[in-house]
XYZ file of C-alpha atoms in Angstrom:
454
model
C 90.595 135.106 104.596
C 92.212 133.324 101.628
C 93.923 136.568 100.559
C 95.281 137.057 104.045
C 96.684 133.513 104.092
C 98.273 134.041 100.675
C 99.793 137.305 101.851
C 101.482 135.587 104.786
C 102.889 132.905 102.489
C 104.137 135.367 99.921
C 105.991 137.776 102.246
C 109.057 138.999 100.380
C 112.440 139.053 102.079
C 115.485 141.196 101.266
C 119.024 139.818 100.806
C 119.483 139.634 104.579
C 116.315 137.522 104.966
C 114.497 140.480 106.598
C 110.810 141.011 105.703
C 110.085 144.009 103.501
C 107.115 146.090 104.571
C 105.365 146.680 107.894
C 106.337 144.406 110.755
C 103.819 141.714 111.785
C 101.838 142.410 114.946
C 103.520 141.205 118.143
C 102.351 138.041 119.890
C 99.472 138.787 122.232
C 98.131 141.697 120.189
C 94.399 141.881 119.498
C 94.073 140.791 115.877
C 90.291 141.206 115.703
C 90.558 144.399 113.637
C 92.485 142.492 110.965
C 89.561 140.085 110.432
C 86.448 142.117 109.590
C 84.730 138.963 108.306
C 84.632 137.270 111.694
C 81.161 136.296 112.935
C 79.746 138.360 115.750
C 80.880 137.173 119.143
C 84.003 135.442 117.729
C 87.059 136.827 119.483
C 90.506 136.121 118.081
C 92.603 134.264 120.654
C 95.312 136.478 122.058
C 98.839 135.229 122.568
C 98.846 133.667 119.076
C 100.835 134.516 115.967
C 99.115 135.435 112.724
C 99.711 131.979 111.257
C 98.393 130.294 114.421
C 95.283 132.467 114.305
C 94.639 131.513 110.664
C 95.105 127.829 111.536
C 92.663 128.223 114.424
C 90.073 129.874 112.184
C 90.448 127.080 109.646
C 88.986 124.686 112.227
C 85.716 126.646 112.177
C 83.190 125.359 109.603
C 82.513 128.824 108.163
C 86.199 129.498 107.405
C 87.391 126.002 106.423
C 89.377 125.714 103.208
C 90.030 121.969 103.486
C 88.979 118.936 105.557
C 91.378 116.887 107.653
C 90.102 113.304 107.875
C 92.504 112.549 110.744
C 91.023 115.221 113.032
C 87.508 115.118 114.445
C 85.697 118.439 114.350
C 82.647 118.415 116.570
C 81.314 121.768 115.330
C 81.471 120.485 111.753
C 79.732 117.250 112.741
C 76.940 119.276 114.351
C 76.549 121.382 111.210
C 76.506 118.326 108.932
C 73.860 116.657 111.067
C 71.371 119.341 109.956
C 71.412 117.861 106.452
C 69.033 115.062 107.481
C 65.320 115.172 108.252
C 63.959 113.428 111.327
C 65.335 113.099 114.825
C 68.982 112.106 115.430
C 67.803 108.724 116.698
C 65.676 108.099 113.599
C 68.500 109.127 111.258
C 71.035 107.055 113.136
C 68.792 103.956 112.954
C 68.262 104.535 109.248
C 71.990 104.645 108.541
C 72.557 101.592 110.718
C 69.995 99.604 108.698
C 71.575 100.687 105.402
C 74.991 99.744 106.756
C 73.676 96.329 107.826
C 72.353 95.657 104.330
C 75.727 96.490 102.798
C 77.538 94.412 105.421
C 75.388 91.357 104.614
C 76.335 91.837 100.956
C 80.012 92.052 102.009
C 80.245 95.619 100.743
C 82.523 96.563 103.610
C 83.510 100.029 102.383
C 79.899 101.073 101.732
C 78.782 99.710 105.082
C 81.567 101.637 106.794
C 80.370 104.874 105.208
C 76.747 104.365 106.313
C 77.762 103.500 109.867
C 80.052 106.531 109.840
C 77.195 108.860 108.936
C 75.167 107.534 111.829
C 78.134 108.034 114.137
C 78.498 111.599 112.909
C 74.888 112.478 113.753
C 74.911 110.939 117.223
C 78.367 112.314 118.011
C 76.945 115.776 117.435
C 74.265 115.074 120.037
C 76.873 113.875 122.521
C 78.874 117.026 121.885
C 75.813 119.225 122.431
C 75.042 117.553 125.726
C 78.669 117.772 126.862
C 78.486 121.565 126.372
C 75.310 121.812 128.441
C 73.315 123.046 125.452
C 69.632 122.223 125.575
C 67.906 120.568 122.678
C 66.093 123.009 120.400
C 62.994 121.742 118.649
C 60.820 123.528 116.133
C 57.473 124.730 117.392
C 54.884 122.608 115.669
C 52.529 125.496 114.937
C 55.367 127.491 113.364
C 56.328 124.552 111.158
C 52.747 124.038 110.025
C 52.378 127.714 109.019
C 55.497 127.836 106.824
C 55.337 127.497 103.059
C 57.865 125.252 101.266
C 59.987 128.266 100.287
C 59.884 129.625 103.844
C 60.943 126.228 105.187
C 63.939 126.109 102.825
C 64.944 129.643 103.774
C 64.612 128.726 107.442
C 66.831 125.654 107.049
C 69.512 127.665 105.231
C 69.381 130.315 107.956
C 69.770 127.643 110.637
C 72.827 126.139 108.931
C 74.417 129.562 108.768
C 73.498 130.278 112.397
C 75.160 127.084 113.616
C 78.246 127.765 111.517
C 78.586 131.232 113.046
C 78.104 129.923 116.571
C 81.508 129.506 118.295
C 80.396 126.280 119.994
C 79.643 127.887 123.347
C 75.878 127.884 122.843
C 75.739 131.696 122.535
C 73.485 132.789 119.702
C 74.016 135.944 117.639
C 71.936 138.920 118.752
C 70.235 139.349 115.381
C 69.185 135.674 115.369
C 67.687 135.605 118.868
C 64.298 136.904 117.794
C 63.934 134.411 114.956
C 65.110 131.595 117.194
C 62.627 132.462 119.927
C 59.821 132.529 117.399
C 60.639 129.275 115.603
C 62.387 127.185 118.273
C 61.826 126.183 121.818
C 64.363 124.689 124.208
C 63.461 121.372 125.801
C 65.158 119.059 128.229
C 66.636 115.867 126.819
C 64.468 112.831 127.354
C 66.650 110.429 129.430
C 65.143 107.410 127.696
C 65.825 108.794 124.212
C 69.323 109.883 125.260
C 70.077 106.341 126.410
C 68.739 104.939 123.147
C 71.005 107.317 121.203
C 74.047 106.245 123.215
C 73.201 102.573 122.789
C 72.818 103.105 119.051
C 76.084 105.059 118.871
C 77.823 102.174 120.642
C 76.375 99.716 118.101
C 77.454 101.904 115.186
C 80.999 102.020 116.539
C 81.313 98.234 116.858
C 79.684 97.721 113.452
C 82.090 100.151 111.806
C 84.936 98.393 113.644
C 83.829 95.150 111.958
C 84.092 96.877 108.566
C 87.549 98.191 109.406
C 88.562 94.664 110.397
C 87.443 93.271 107.039
C 89.211 96.122 105.217
C 92.373 95.535 107.307
C 92.208 99.053 108.736
C 93.431 97.670 112.040
C 94.215 100.934 113.809
C 90.826 102.415 112.893
C 89.209 99.211 114.158
C 90.844 99.545 117.585
C 89.879 103.236 117.772
C 86.211 102.476 117.108
C 86.279 99.652 119.654
C 87.778 102.010 122.233
C 85.015 104.558 121.513
C 82.363 101.865 121.996
C 83.959 100.757 125.269
C 83.877 104.305 126.578
C 80.106 104.183 126.145
C 79.794 100.628 127.456
C 82.819 99.041 129.200
C 81.131 95.624 128.948
C 80.741 95.468 125.175
C 82.074 91.982 124.371
C 82.064 92.572 120.590
C 84.337 95.589 121.032
C 86.823 93.522 123.033
C 86.685 90.733 120.454
C 87.225 92.952 117.405
C 89.923 94.969 119.130
C 91.741 91.737 120.050
C 91.453 90.488 116.445
C 92.879 93.730 115.051
C 95.745 93.766 117.553
C 96.571 90.119 116.795
C 96.704 90.923 113.069
C 99.543 93.389 113.700
C 101.368 90.997 116.074
C 100.584 92.969 119.227
C 100.276 89.726 121.157
C 100.261 91.135 124.692
C 97.647 93.807 123.915
C 95.507 91.307 121.981
C 95.649 88.833 124.855
C 94.634 91.570 127.310
C 91.598 92.587 125.224
C 90.551 88.951 124.785
C 90.926 88.241 128.504
C 88.809 91.278 129.411
C 86.088 90.060 127.064
C 86.148 86.574 128.594
C 85.863 88.089 132.063
C 82.505 89.479 130.969
C 81.359 86.411 129.012
C 83.460 83.337 129.762
C 81.282 81.123 127.543
C 81.697 83.272 124.394
C 82.759 80.799 121.698
C 84.333 83.436 119.432
C 86.527 84.762 122.249
C 87.487 81.242 123.310
C 88.592 80.429 119.762
C 90.450 83.730 119.538
C 92.251 82.938 122.805
C 93.529 79.698 121.200
C 94.685 81.638 118.136
C 96.532 84.116 120.362
C 98.286 81.258 122.181
C 99.258 79.633 118.871
C 100.459 82.933 117.419
C 102.446 83.644 120.573
C 104.128 80.232 120.326
C 104.974 80.852 116.669
C 106.318 84.332 117.337
C 108.279 83.122 120.362
C 109.785 80.240 118.375
C 110.683 82.602 115.527
C 112.243 85.048 117.971
C 114.297 82.292 119.589
C 115.432 81.072 116.172
C 116.475 84.615 115.216
C 118.346 85.006 118.495
C 120.091 81.664 117.923
C 121.068 82.662 114.393
C 122.476 85.934 115.675
C 124.375 84.153 118.457
C 125.735 81.565 115.995
C 126.828 84.323 113.623
C 128.725 86.046 116.437
C 130.331 82.744 117.488
C 131.337 81.957 113.878
C 132.976 85.367 113.626
C 134.903 84.867 116.877
C 136.063 81.351 115.947
C 137.127 82.420 112.444
C 139.110 85.327 113.822
C 140.802 83.034 116.336
C 141.600 80.487 113.596
C 143.183 83.145 111.360
C 145.283 84.506 114.212
C 146.414 81.006 115.205
C 147.533 80.339 111.602
C 149.154 83.789 111.176
C 146.927 84.514 108.169
C 146.240 88.113 107.248
C 142.912 89.401 105.938
C 141.971 92.844 104.687
C 138.790 94.527 103.454
C 138.599 97.310 100.863
C 134.929 98.026 101.539
C 134.112 96.984 97.966
C 133.935 93.172 98.003
C 133.315 91.293 94.725
C 130.025 89.498 94.210
C 130.706 85.885 95.154
C 127.165 85.008 96.298
C 127.557 82.904 99.473
C 131.295 82.192 99.080
C 133.506 83.493 101.907
C 136.397 82.491 104.136
C 135.052 80.023 106.677
C 135.694 76.982 108.825
C 134.494 73.687 107.310
C 132.684 71.387 107.673
C 131.327 73.023 110.852
C 131.875 76.781 111.256
C 131.077 76.427 114.966
C 133.759 73.763 115.556
C 137.237 75.155 116.372
C 138.751 71.914 115.021
C 137.383 72.545 111.509
C 139.781 73.451 108.687
C 139.920 76.742 106.806
C 138.324 77.193 103.385
C 139.231 80.159 101.135
C 137.514 81.325 97.905
C 140.275 81.532 95.283
C 140.518 83.121 91.865
C 142.939 81.566 89.332
C 143.985 84.344 86.950
C 145.569 83.660 83.537
C 146.986 87.134 82.726
C 148.706 85.993 79.521
C 145.314 85.123 78.018
C 142.992 87.389 80.057
C 140.990 84.442 81.424
C 140.147 83.201 84.903
C 138.660 80.362 86.981
C 136.942 80.514 90.357
C 137.443 77.951 93.099
C 134.660 78.483 95.640
C 136.245 76.502 98.478
C 140.043 75.993 98.431
C 140.804 74.046 101.620
C 143.926 74.938 103.574
C 145.154 71.314 103.360
C 144.960 71.215 99.566
C 147.543 72.230 96.951
C 147.266 73.863 93.551
C 148.241 70.591 91.879
C 145.114 68.922 93.295
C 142.868 71.571 91.782
C 144.733 71.582 88.462
C 143.688 67.938 88.172
C 140.107 68.983 87.317
C 140.723 72.554 86.073
C 143.076 71.496 83.231
C 142.800 71.183 80.329
C 141.256 74.600 79.847
C 138.470 74.672 77.209
C 139.898 77.748 75.511
C 143.589 76.542 75.571
C 143.874 75.145 72.039
C 147.706 75.150 72.156
C 147.691 73.134 75.402
C 149.981 75.688 77.101
C 148.383 75.186 80.515
C 149.317 71.920 82.203
C 150.344 71.247 85.789
C 153.973 70.776 84.690
C 154.071 73.684 82.282
C 152.919 76.638 84.438
C 154.358 78.888 87.152
C 152.134 80.281 89.932
C 152.435 83.563 91.851
C 150.618 85.550 94.539
C 150.882 89.228 95.288
C 152.648 90.027 98.543
C 151.622 92.501 101.225
C 154.282 94.919 99.962
C 152.987 94.730 96.367
C 155.574 92.328 95.000
C 155.203 88.767 93.747
C 155.873 85.484 95.554
C 156.205 82.196 93.701
C 153.891 79.430 94.846
C 154.856 75.770 94.756
C 152.212 73.675 93.040
C 152.543 70.891 95.603
C 152.593 73.206 98.641
C 149.479 73.348 100.832
C 147.460 76.537 100.852
C 148.048 76.849 104.604
C 151.804 77.053 104.086
C 151.371 79.776 101.457
C 149.080 81.905 103.621
C 150.800 81.425 106.985
C 154.061 82.907 105.750
C 152.812 86.325 106.806
C 153.806 87.752 103.430
C 150.457 87.100 101.716
C 147.017 88.433 102.557
C 143.422 87.587 101.662
C 141.619 90.669 100.348
C 137.811 90.917 100.560
C 137.514 87.171 101.351
C 139.269 86.290 98.086
C 142.768 84.957 97.328
C 144.130 85.661 93.830
C 146.716 83.309 92.251
C 148.340 84.162 88.920
C 148.947 81.177 86.629
C 151.411 81.802 83.758
C 152.890 79.392 81.149
C 156.579 78.767 81.892
C 157.656 80.182 78.532
C 156.019 83.538 79.364
C 156.635 83.655 83.113
C 159.888 85.612 83.102
C 158.542 88.308 80.758
C 155.291 88.595 82.693
C 157.102 89.029 86.029
C 159.312 91.725 84.483
C 156.259 93.587 83.156
C 154.599 93.348 86.569
C 157.575 94.926 88.316
C 157.838 97.714 85.745
C 154.163 98.536 86.090
C 154.533 98.616 89.872
C 157.508 100.959 89.619
C 155.579 103.157 87.166
C 152.678 103.464 89.591
C 155.039 104.495 92.368
């Protein structure tokens, strides 16, 4: 089987992506002859491709190459249940008791495993009954006559027989004689069947409790659902399902599960407390949602008001898609961004190109002038020659066309920006500050560089 799977993976293709060698069988063809190792009575499903057939075979315990924890395999569960002595009910009770001991010791993972083994055994019984297969019990006289070696050989033979059974209850021809001699079919005892189902229900809710402690919330809800299928009035299943759903903020679903539990037992203290927690969580989530909605609405309103303010002032803004890192600094209305009467504030960079230095003004108000800011910016700590004073510098901004415009030091920022010849790029206005003695030469160099780039 493994060789066949490898062959399908390693098919070689020519340069035109066409398989080299014999063509694969068409869909619907009988592939039984290609699988001589199939157990007797196993018929390959027709209408399937080769890969689909291999995948189907991999679900059968005898041909499995790997286990998928996410997929329940009832045939495998039935085979694994043979590994334990005693009746399914006895084994299930044993695993439940071991799980309870671990749970008391807060060994949640270990308890989960023990409960899971009990579930596996009793699930196999449920599967058998769902297929209409009668219970087979060993004839007591046959068991008594076997030696230890014969008993081991018998058990191995039975494991193999179950693995080769396709799940339909049909037994291989060469096993019928041995089965008739060593087994007898009996009807299920209704009382024992009910005890098994009750125990399976308990194992599900106990494992759900472990999942809850381990924060396996989805697995918890799945086990609770399985328990409720066996007993729709299991209050613990409703409680644990509601707890798991609340943990993942599924408020509506959690509330529904809690309410269903209270319908069955309105005096249940745990459910009553959980109902209060659901109400509190709902209020918190609702308040948070409203706050988020308000923030989003305020952000949209700020954007609309800022756009209207810029248009009213004839101020141009442009984005390059690569804004500088200015933390929370940006063009905005102050003091209240939601008040149309607020004034405009613009982050501004003062550049000193003659000395390759700069200063950053986080909020340059539209009513202020450069002279007001020079009052605290000057003297510059690195200007040992005292070249930079309010009376000894010239200021420029780059125009929309790429030229330079001189800025008066006593002129308001609004007047500079509303001329229509200057733009704010990436929420930042750049102003060049040059000592008067170097201004003419710097402007000339600027123009030459601009012409060179053209």
